Amino acid sequence: MAPLRNDPRAEPGDRPNLVGQPPRAIAALLEPVVDRPFRARQVARWIIDRNATGFAEMTNLSKPLRAELDRRFRIADPEILEASTSDDGSVKWLFGLDDGLTIEGVAMPEGGKLTMCLSSQTGCAVGCTFCVTGALGGGRNLRPDEIVGQYRVMLRQLEAPVDRVNIVFMGMGEPLLNTGHLGLALETLYERVSPKRITVSTSGILPGIRWLAGLERRPKLAVSLNAPDQERRQHLMPIARRYPLVDLMAELRRFPLEHGRRITFEYVLIRGLNDRVTDAEAVARMIRGIPSKVNVIPLNEDPEHFPDLRRPDDATINQLAIALRDAGLTVTVRWSKGLDVDAACGQLKGRHQRGSPPRLEVRGASQRDGR
Ligand code: SAH
Ligand code: SF4
């Protein structure tokens, strides 16, 4: 676990962090410092394309300019506090932020493809009754540097070569309650990762969905449905009282979809609560007509927080998936990714785990292109 060179806690100060800022914002921040605009573009390329961790690396800039930049700005990422690897190869990191709070992120490899699951907040005020992040309560919004910093650190840490990175905002927090910072982070990430490889998952925050709809370059949208009707949805997801299912569906029917794109509906499957074949049929009726796919996520159990909630048995999970498929929907089931480090995206705790130390199978040396 290599310490990061620009640990923000080592150098607090009020120097703006250039991480997570898109090129136009870096240009505006650097304008008083650089003699020509292309210098700012060079700095942006170092940070965004080459994942630089300090101004000293920027060898095509003069030494005095590098020193001046270092006096005025920071390039700082979240610090790695812990890393654990599961048998299926996914890696979970616990990151420390400069105010002492912690978040988690997960990287899940599949062939040459890597899916990164990023956090957007340090807890979640939405408080879904099956979600550990929700049980932590509302945290604060992550800043753009803390969002993009997770991506930067993960790229640096991974051992195997990666052809393609997908990013999903399914870690801690509700991304559409943090649209200001998410917008800047997305704009920065688009420099390396196409919007069609980025998915924002929401519990159904209508103003946030409208914000997404209005963006010029949109990531993909995933909506956590989790129930076949309003009554059960508001039981599982209290936010559904504020943003009822009928309004959510009406908004999604209006949502602009680029050619070939679909909305993903996530459906966390909980024994005895939403796992009947008739529930699948109700879901199919509800989303009929929306270009979509359904991602069935068997509950990641957490006896400590939710002793009464269980994952259905495999036969029930299969029956539900088949019923959805028979109703004409495209269905995937997330069988196990990250389960043995309880790292299934959306089940992140953001705090130190006690017990045996994790096996470290990550390395701090290499830096790779995320395209
Ligand atoms: N707040 C956003 C994104 C983070 S949660 C949202 O709710 O969509 C990401 C996913 O993890 C959601 O689909 C959520 O329903 C799911 N999730 C939460 N707790 C879970 C659990 N205990 N087991 C399985 N999936 C869970
Ligand atoms: Fe928040 Fe998503 Fe967890 Fe609900 S499922 S509490 S919205 S992180």
GROMACS .gro file of C-alpha atoms and ligand atoms in nm:
model
  405
    1MET     CA    1   0.000   0.000   0.000
    2ALA     CA    2   0.209   0.291  -0.124
    3PRO     CA    3   0.142   0.620   0.051
    4LEU     CA    4   0.027   0.887  -0.186
    5ARG     CA    5   0.274   1.161  -0.243
    6ASN     CA    6   0.037   1.449  -0.199
    7ASP     CA    7  -0.150   1.337   0.106
    8PRO     CA    8  -0.393   1.626   0.162
    9ARG     CA    9  -0.375   1.570   0.536
   10ALA     CA   10  -0.002   1.628   0.530
   11GLU     CA   11  -0.050   1.961   0.355
   12PRO     CA   12  -0.391   2.095   0.440
   13GLY     CA   13  -0.368   2.465   0.348
   14ASP     CA   14  -0.625   2.610   0.115
   15ARG     CA   15  -0.454   2.547  -0.214
   16PRO     CA   16  -0.717   2.434  -0.466
   17ASN     CA   17  -0.691   2.069  -0.565
   18LEU     CA   18  -0.668   2.037  -0.944
   19VAL     CA   19  -0.784   1.674  -0.937
   20GLY     CA   20  -1.140   1.629  -1.060
   21GLN     CA   21  -1.140   1.956  -1.251
   22PRO     CA   22  -1.210   1.945  -1.626
   23PRO     CA   23  -0.960   2.117  -1.860
   24ARG     CA   24  -1.167   2.436  -1.884
   25ALA     CA   25  -1.169   2.472  -1.505
   26ILE     CA   26  -0.795   2.406  -1.483
   27ALA     CA   27  -0.743   2.671  -1.751
   28ALA     CA   28  -0.945   2.924  -1.549
   29LEU     CA   29  -0.760   2.844  -1.224
   30LEU     CA   30  -0.418   2.862  -1.389
   31GLU     CA   31  -0.487   3.172  -1.594
   32PRO     CA   32  -0.315   3.412  -1.349
   33VAL     CA   33  -0.009   3.186  -1.326
   34VAL     CA   34   0.078   3.070  -1.677
   35ASP     CA   35   0.214   3.288  -1.957
   36ARG     CA   36   0.030   3.107  -2.236
   37PRO     CA   37  -0.296   2.907  -2.237
   38PHE     CA   38  -0.130   2.593  -2.373
   39ARG     CA   39   0.063   2.563  -2.047
   40ALA     CA   40  -0.266   2.509  -1.864
   41ARG     CA   41  -0.359   2.250  -2.125
   42GLN     CA   42  -0.030   2.072  -2.060
   43VAL     CA   43  -0.103   2.066  -1.687
   44ALA     CA   44  -0.454   1.930  -1.752
   45ARG     CA   45  -0.312   1.655  -1.976
   46TRP     CA   46  -0.061   1.555  -1.707
   47ILE     CA   47  -0.327   1.528  -1.440
   48ILE     CA   48  -0.613   1.384  -1.643
   49ASP     CA   49  -0.441   1.170  -1.907
   50ARG     CA   50  -0.124   1.071  -1.729
   51ASN     CA   51  -0.264   1.051  -1.380
   52ALA     CA   52   0.018   1.269  -1.242
   53THR     CA   53   0.046   1.292  -0.865
   54GLY     CA   54   0.268   1.599  -0.843
   55PHE     CA   55   0.394   1.898  -1.041
   56ALA     CA   56   0.751   1.761  -1.028
   57GLU     CA   57   0.647   1.502  -1.288
   58MET     CA   58   0.558   1.770  -1.541
   59THR     CA   59   0.892   1.769  -1.715
   60ASN     CA   60   0.778   1.978  -2.010
   61LEU     CA   61   0.721   2.275  -1.777
   62SER     CA   62   1.002   2.494  -1.648
   63LYS     CA   63   1.121   2.439  -1.293
   64PRO     CA   64   1.015   2.787  -1.175
   65LEU     CA   65   0.665   2.732  -1.315
   66ARG     CA   66   0.639   2.393  -1.145
   67ALA     CA   67   0.747   2.552  -0.816
   68GLU     CA   68   0.493   2.831  -0.857
   69LEU     CA   69   0.215   2.583  -0.933
   70ASP     CA   70   0.312   2.383  -0.628
   71ARG     CA   71   0.287   2.694  -0.411
   72ARG     CA   72  -0.063   2.769  -0.534
   73PHE     CA   73  -0.227   2.434  -0.607
   74ARG     CA   74  -0.246   2.072  -0.498
   75ILE     CA   75  -0.274   1.742  -0.683
   76ALA     CA   76  -0.415   1.517  -0.414
   77ASP     CA   77  -0.608   1.190  -0.411
   78PRO     CA   78  -0.786   1.001  -0.135
   79GLU     CA   79  -0.551   0.794   0.075
   80ILE     CA   80  -0.572   0.415   0.074
   81LEU     CA   81  -0.638   0.286   0.425
   82GLU     CA   82  -0.718  -0.074   0.337
   83ALA     CA   83  -0.752  -0.300   0.037
   84SER     CA   84  -0.902  -0.646   0.013
   85THR     CA   85  -0.928  -0.887  -0.276
   86SER     CA   86  -1.202  -1.144  -0.317
   87ASP     CA   87  -1.177  -1.483  -0.485
   88ASP     CA   88  -1.348  -1.356  -0.798
   89GLY     CA   89  -1.073  -1.096  -0.835
   90SER     CA   90  -1.267  -0.788  -0.730
   91VAL     CA   91  -1.081  -0.548  -0.506
   92LYS     CA   92  -1.234  -0.320  -0.246
   93TRP     CA   93  -1.059  -0.017  -0.112
   94LEU     CA   94  -1.125   0.188   0.195
   95PHE     CA   95  -1.022   0.546   0.128
   96GLY     CA   96  -0.945   0.815   0.383
   97LEU     CA   97  -1.052   1.172   0.308
   98ASP     CA   98  -0.886   1.488   0.434
   99ASP     CA   99  -1.145   1.545   0.708
  100GLY     CA  100  -1.096   1.194   0.846
  101LEU     CA  101  -1.412   1.044   0.691
  102THR     CA  102  -1.386   0.724   0.492
  103ILE     CA  103  -1.548   0.587   0.177
  104GLU     CA  104  -1.527   0.265  -0.017
  105GLY     CA  105  -1.481   0.183  -0.382
  106VAL     CA  106  -1.468  -0.147  -0.567
  107ALA     CA  107  -1.303  -0.257  -0.889
  108MET     CA  108  -1.438  -0.569  -1.062
  109PRO     CA  109  -1.228  -0.718  -1.344
  110GLU     CA  110  -1.382  -0.925  -1.622
  111GLY     CA  111  -1.149  -1.028  -1.901
  112GLY     CA  112  -0.967  -0.714  -2.010
  113LYS     CA  113  -1.256  -0.505  -1.887
  114LEU     CA  114  -1.267  -0.340  -1.550
  115THR     CA  115  -1.575  -0.201  -1.381
  116MET     CA  116  -1.514   0.055  -1.111
  117CYS     CA  117  -1.784   0.118  -0.857
  118LEU     CA  118  -1.740   0.467  -0.715
  119SER     CA  119  -1.892   0.645  -0.416
  120SER     CA  120  -2.057   0.986  -0.444
  121GLN     CA  121  -2.123   1.063  -0.075
  122THR     CA  122  -1.983   0.954   0.261
  123GLY     CA  123  -2.315   0.805   0.375
  124CYS     CA  124  -2.669   0.828   0.245
  125ALA     CA  125  -2.965   1.022   0.375
  126VAL     CA  126  -3.210   0.826   0.158
  127GLY     CA  127  -3.204   0.549   0.417
  128CYS     CA  128  -3.327   0.245   0.225
  129THR     CA  129  -3.412  -0.019   0.481
  130PHE     CA  130  -3.185  -0.290   0.333
  131CYS     CA  131  -2.875  -0.081   0.264
  132VAL     CA  132  -2.579  -0.048   0.498
  133THR     CA  133  -2.478   0.287   0.351
  134GLY     CA  134  -2.829   0.407   0.431
  135ALA     CA  135  -2.795   0.277   0.786
  136LEU     CA  136  -2.489   0.503   0.826
  137GLY     CA  137  -2.717   0.798   0.774
  138GLY     CA  138  -2.659   1.107   0.567
  139GLY     CA  139  -2.297   1.188   0.506
  140ARG     CA  140  -2.154   1.475   0.310
  141ASN     CA  141  -2.123   1.514  -0.064
  142LEU     CA  142  -1.793   1.408  -0.212
  143ARG     CA  143  -1.605   1.682  -0.395
  144PRO     CA  144  -1.499   1.632  -0.759
  145ASP     CA  145  -1.141   1.551  -0.648
  146GLU     CA  146  -1.272   1.283  -0.413
  147ILE     CA  147  -1.491   1.130  -0.683
  148VAL     CA  148  -1.233   1.133  -0.964
  149GLY     CA  149  -0.958   1.054  -0.709
  150GLN     CA  150  -1.112   0.709  -0.653
  151TYR     CA  151  -1.075   0.638  -1.025
  152ARG     CA  152  -0.719   0.770  -1.032
  153VAL     CA  153  -0.606   0.567  -0.733
  154MET     CA  154  -0.769   0.249  -0.863
  155LEU     CA  155  -0.598   0.285  -1.201
  156ARG     CA  156  -0.265   0.326  -1.031
  157GLN     CA  157  -0.315   0.029  -0.803
  158LEU     CA  158  -0.428  -0.242  -1.042
  159GLU     CA  159  -0.184  -0.504  -1.148
  160ALA     CA  160  -0.342  -0.655  -1.459
  161PRO     CA  161  -0.354  -0.456  -1.783
  162VAL     CA  162  -0.690  -0.303  -1.854
  163ASP     CA  163  -0.827  -0.244  -2.204
  164ARG     CA  164  -1.141  -0.075  -2.101
  165VAL     CA  165  -1.281   0.088  -1.790
  166ASN     CA  166  -1.649   0.112  -1.706
  167ILE     CA  167  -1.758   0.331  -1.418
  168VAL     CA  168  -2.073   0.284  -1.216
  169PHE     CA  169  -2.187   0.522  -0.946
  170MET     CA  170  -2.325   0.246  -0.727
  171GLY     CA  171  -2.096   0.286  -0.430
  172MET     CA  172  -2.180   0.484  -0.120
  173GLY     CA  173  -2.435   0.758  -0.150
  174GLU     CA  174  -2.699   0.895  -0.383
  175PRO     CA  175  -2.519   1.058  -0.678
  176LEU     CA  176  -2.823   1.261  -0.781
  177LEU     CA  177  -2.821   1.439  -0.445
  178ASN     CA  178  -2.472   1.562  -0.537
  179THR     CA  179  -2.528   1.686  -0.890
  180GLY     CA  180  -2.300   1.991  -0.871
  181HIS     CA  181  -1.986   1.794  -0.789
  182LEU     CA  182  -2.096   1.495  -0.994
  183GLY     CA  183  -2.130   1.719  -1.300
  184LEU     CA  184  -1.770   1.840  -1.274
  185ALA     CA  185  -1.643   1.489  -1.204
  186LEU     CA  186  -1.830   1.352  -1.508
  187GLU     CA  187  -1.693   1.623  -1.731
  188THR     CA  188  -1.342   1.533  -1.614
  189LEU     CA  189  -1.396   1.158  -1.646
  190TYR     CA  190  -1.530   1.200  -2.003
  191GLU     CA  191  -1.177   1.304  -2.102
  192ARG     CA  192  -1.075   0.940  -2.043
  193VAL     CA  193  -1.393   0.733  -2.031
  194SER     CA  194  -1.678   0.766  -2.279
  195PRO     CA  195  -2.016   0.870  -2.131
  196LYS     CA  196  -2.159   0.543  -2.262
  197ARG     CA  197  -1.925   0.359  -2.026
  198ILE     CA  198  -2.039   0.552  -1.719
  199THR     CA  199  -2.359   0.468  -1.531
  200VAL     CA  200  -2.524   0.679  -1.265
  201SER     CA  201  -2.752   0.481  -1.036
  202THR     CA  202  -3.027   0.657  -0.846
  203SER     CA  203  -3.295   0.572  -0.597
  204GLY     CA  204  -3.528   0.789  -0.804
  205ILE     CA  205  -3.448   1.151  -0.719
  206LEU     CA  206  -3.671   1.326  -0.973
  207PRO     CA  207  -3.498   1.667  -0.983
  208GLY     CA  208  -3.169   1.481  -1.032
  209ILE     CA  209  -3.311   1.273  -1.317
  210ARG     CA  210  -3.432   1.595  -1.481
  211TRP     CA  211  -3.084   1.741  -1.437
  212LEU     CA  212  -2.935   1.436  -1.610
  213ALA     CA  213  -3.192   1.460  -1.889
  214GLY     CA  214  -3.082   1.817  -1.953
  215LEU     CA  215  -2.709   1.740  -1.983
  216GLU     CA  216  -2.550   1.771  -2.323
  217ARG     CA  217  -2.341   1.459  -2.264
  218ARG     CA  218  -2.524   1.207  -2.055
  219PRO     CA  219  -2.399   0.901  -1.872
  220LYS     CA  220  -2.620   0.594  -1.869
  221LEU     CA  221  -2.901   0.587  -1.616
  222ALA     CA  222  -2.977   0.307  -1.371
  223VAL     CA  223  -3.277   0.327  -1.139
  224SER     CA  224  -3.311   0.123  -0.823
  225LEU     CA  225  -3.665  -0.003  -0.851
  226ASN     CA  226  -3.654  -0.280  -0.591
  227ALA     CA  227  -4.030  -0.328  -0.562
  228PRO     CA  228  -4.324  -0.395  -0.790
  229ASP     CA  229  -4.563  -0.140  -0.634
  230GLN     CA  230  -4.572   0.190  -0.447
  231GLU     CA  231  -4.657   0.038  -0.110
  232ARG     CA  232  -4.365  -0.202  -0.098
  233ARG     CA  233  -4.132   0.050  -0.258
  234GLN     CA  234  -4.193   0.312   0.004
  235HIS     CA  235  -4.148   0.049   0.274
  236LEU     CA  236  -3.804  -0.042   0.133
  237MET     CA  237  -3.712   0.304   0.006
  238PRO     CA  238  -3.863   0.588   0.212
  239ILE     CA  239  -3.770   0.835  -0.065
  240ALA     CA  240  -4.059   0.687  -0.265
  241ARG     CA  241  -4.301   0.889  -0.049
  242ARG     CA  242  -4.141   1.206  -0.178
  243TYR     CA  243  -4.103   1.082  -0.535
  244PRO     CA  244  -4.386   0.834  -0.597
  245LEU     CA  245  -4.351   0.548  -0.842
  246VAL     CA  246  -4.607   0.688  -1.090
  247ASP     CA  247  -4.415   1.015  -1.114
  248LEU     CA  248  -4.085   0.829  -1.145
  249MET     CA  249  -4.220   0.615  -1.429
  250ALA     CA  250  -4.363   0.919  -1.606
  251GLU     CA  251  -4.024   1.092  -1.581
  252LEU     CA  252  -3.842   0.786  -1.711
  253ARG     CA  253  -4.076   0.759  -2.009
  254ARG     CA  254  -3.970   1.112  -2.100
  255PHE     CA  255  -3.599   1.052  -2.037
  256PRO     CA  256  -3.397   1.112  -2.356
  257LEU     CA  257  -3.214   0.796  -2.463
  258GLU     CA  258  -2.935   0.800  -2.720
  259HIS     CA  259  -2.956   0.543  -2.998
  260GLY     CA  260  -2.925   0.192  -2.858
  261ARG     CA  261  -2.928   0.301  -2.497
  262ARG     CA  262  -3.156   0.162  -2.232
  263ILE     CA  263  -3.240   0.240  -1.873
  264THR     CA  264  -3.122  -0.024  -1.627
  265PHE     CA  265  -3.365  -0.114  -1.352
  266GLU     CA  266  -3.196  -0.260  -1.046
  267TYR     CA  267  -3.404  -0.495  -0.841
  268VAL     CA  268  -3.264  -0.607  -0.506
  269LEU     CA  269  -3.426  -0.937  -0.431
  270ILE     CA  270  -3.530  -0.994  -0.069
  271ARG     CA  271  -3.683  -1.317   0.054
  272GLY     CA  272  -4.056  -1.295   0.112
  273LEU     CA  273  -4.071  -0.925   0.029
  274ASN     CA  274  -4.046  -0.888  -0.347
  275ASP     CA  275  -3.948  -1.230  -0.481
  276ARG     CA  276  -4.269  -1.382  -0.618
  277VAL     CA  277  -4.329  -1.457  -0.984
  278THR     CA  278  -4.631  -1.226  -0.967
  279ASP     CA  279  -4.395  -0.949  -0.854
  280ALA     CA  280  -4.187  -1.007  -1.167
  281GLU     CA  281  -4.501  -0.981  -1.377
  282ALA     CA  282  -4.596  -0.655  -1.207
  283VAL     CA  283  -4.248  -0.514  -1.274
  284ALA     CA  284  -4.277  -0.613  -1.639
  285ARG     CA  285  -4.614  -0.437  -1.670
  286MET     CA  286  -4.480  -0.126  -1.502
  287ILE     CA  287  -4.178  -0.077  -1.723
  288ARG     CA  288  -4.331  -0.198  -2.048
  289GLY     CA  289  -4.249   0.039  -2.332
  290ILE     CA  290  -3.932   0.179  -2.174
  291PRO     CA  291  -3.614   0.057  -2.349
  292SER     CA  292  -3.469  -0.117  -2.050
  293LYS     CA  293  -3.289  -0.405  -1.890
  294VAL     CA  294  -3.339  -0.543  -1.544
  295ASN     CA  295  -3.049  -0.620  -1.316
  296VAL     CA  296  -3.158  -0.861  -1.045
  297ILE     CA  297  -2.936  -0.825  -0.737
  298PRO     CA  298  -2.992  -1.096  -0.475
  299LEU     CA  299  -2.973  -0.923  -0.137
  300ASN     CA  300  -2.630  -0.901   0.014
  301GLU     CA  301  -2.720  -1.000   0.367
  302ASP     CA  302  -2.599  -0.809   0.669
  303PRO     CA  303  -2.716  -0.981   0.987
  304GLU     CA  304  -2.568  -0.707   1.203
  305HIS     CA  305  -2.779  -0.428   1.054
  306PHE     CA  306  -3.072  -0.620   0.905
  307PRO     CA  307  -3.113  -0.951   1.087
  308ASP     CA  308  -3.458  -1.013   0.935
  309LEU     CA  309  -3.367  -0.962   0.572
  310ARG     CA  310  -3.254  -1.266   0.375
  311ARG     CA  311  -3.151  -1.342   0.023
  312PRO     CA  312  -3.392  -1.579  -0.155
  313ASP     CA  313  -3.264  -1.925  -0.244
  314ASP     CA  314  -3.111  -1.974  -0.588
  315ALA     CA  315  -3.419  -2.152  -0.728
  316THR     CA  316  -3.641  -1.856  -0.637
  317ILE     CA  317  -3.393  -1.612  -0.786
  318ASN     CA  318  -3.393  -1.814  -1.109
  319GLN     CA  319  -3.772  -1.835  -1.120
  320LEU     CA  320  -3.802  -1.460  -1.088
  321ALA     CA  321  -3.540  -1.400  -1.355
  322ILE     CA  322  -3.715  -1.643  -1.590
  323ALA     CA  323  -4.051  -1.477  -1.525
  324LEU     CA  324  -3.902  -1.138  -1.616
  325ARG     CA  325  -3.749  -1.287  -1.929
  326ASP     CA  326  -4.076  -1.458  -2.025
  327ALA     CA  327  -4.243  -1.119  -1.995
  328GLY     CA  328  -4.011  -0.995  -2.269
  329LEU     CA  329  -3.748  -0.817  -2.061
  330THR     CA  330  -3.371  -0.838  -2.084
  331VAL     CA  331  -3.249  -0.966  -1.749
  332THR     CA  332  -2.913  -1.013  -1.581
  333VAL     CA  333  -2.858  -1.159  -1.237
  334ARG     CA  334  -2.565  -1.041  -1.030
  335TRP     CA  335  -2.475  -1.374  -0.876
  336SER     CA  336  -2.173  -1.316  -0.667
  337LYS     CA  337  -1.943  -1.032  -0.760
  338GLY     CA  338  -1.758  -0.916  -0.456
  339LEU     CA  339  -1.978  -1.108  -0.218
  340ASP     CA  340  -1.697  -1.257  -0.016
  341VAL     CA  341  -1.561  -0.915   0.070
  342ASP     CA  342  -1.920  -0.794   0.110
  343ALA     CA  343  -1.827  -0.555  -0.161
  344ALA     CA  344  -2.129  -0.591  -0.384
  345CYS     CA  345  -2.167  -0.237  -0.499
  346GLY     CA  346  -2.423  -0.063  -0.288
  347GLN     CA  347  -2.334  -0.254   0.022
  348LEU     CA  348  -2.042  -0.038   0.121
  349LYS     CA  349  -1.977   0.068   0.474
  350GLY     CA  350  -1.695   0.314   0.458
  351ARG     CA  351  -1.542   0.222   0.786
  352HIS     CA  352  -1.262   0.008   0.916
  353GLN     CA  353  -1.340  -0.360   0.947
  354ARG     CA  354  -1.200  -0.543   1.244
  355GLY     CA  355  -1.058  -0.893   1.209
  356SER     CA  356  -0.780  -1.051   1.009
  357PRO     CA  357  -0.582  -0.816   0.787
  358PRO     CA  358  -0.679  -0.821   0.420
  359ARG     CA  359  -0.462  -0.987   0.161
  360LEU     CA  360  -0.304  -0.721  -0.050
  361GLU     CA  361  -0.287  -0.809  -0.414
  362VAL     CA  362  -0.257  -0.462  -0.546
  363ARG     CA  363   0.049  -0.266  -0.630
  364GLY     CA  364   0.126   0.100  -0.622
  365ALA     CA  365   0.365   0.129  -0.912
  366SER     CA  366   0.190   0.115  -1.245
  367GLN     CA  367  -0.029   0.369  -1.410
  368ARG     CA  368  -0.263   0.280  -1.687
  369ASP     CA  369  -0.479   0.434  -1.944
  370GLY     CA  370  -0.847   0.394  -1.868
  371ARG     CA  371  -0.969   0.408  -2.225
  372SAH     N1  372  -2.796   0.546  -0.416
  372SAH     C1  373  -2.793   0.488  -0.547
  372SAH     C2  374  -2.661   0.425  -0.581
  372SAH     C3  375  -2.591   0.349  -0.471
  372SAH     S1  376  -2.676   0.205  -0.417
  372SAH     C4  377  -2.907   0.389  -0.563
  372SAH     O1  378  -2.973   0.355  -0.466
  372SAH     O2  379  -2.929   0.348  -0.677
  372SAH     C5  380  -2.640   0.095  -0.554
  372SAH     C6  381  -2.726  -0.030  -0.561
  372SAH     O3  382  -2.700  -0.115  -0.449
  372SAH     C7  383  -2.875   0.002  -0.558
  372SAH     O4  384  -2.939  -0.063  -0.665
  372SAH     C8  385  -2.920  -0.058  -0.426
  372SAH     O5  386  -3.054  -0.099  -0.434
  372SAH     C9  387  -2.822  -0.172  -0.408
  372SAH     N2  388  -2.812  -0.221  -0.271
  372SAH    C10  389  -2.816  -0.151  -0.158
  372SAH     N3  390  -2.807  -0.233  -0.051
  372SAH    C11  391  -2.796  -0.358  -0.099
  372SAH    C12  392  -2.787  -0.487  -0.039
  372SAH     N4  393  -2.786  -0.502   0.092
  372SAH     N5  394  -2.777  -0.595  -0.119
  372SAH    C13  395  -2.777  -0.580  -0.254
  372SAH     N6  396  -2.787  -0.462  -0.316
  372SAH    C14  397  -2.798  -0.351  -0.240
  373SF4    FE1  398  -2.874   0.546  -0.042
  373SF4    FE2  399  -2.874   0.390  -0.261
  373SF4    FE3  400  -2.833   0.285  -0.016
  373SF4    FE4  401  -3.074   0.375  -0.080
  373SF4     S1  402  -2.967   0.203  -0.178
  373SF4     S2  403  -2.967   0.416   0.113
  373SF4     S3  404  -3.025   0.550  -0.207
  373SF4     S4  405  -2.702   0.428  -0.122
   0.00000   0.00000   0.00000
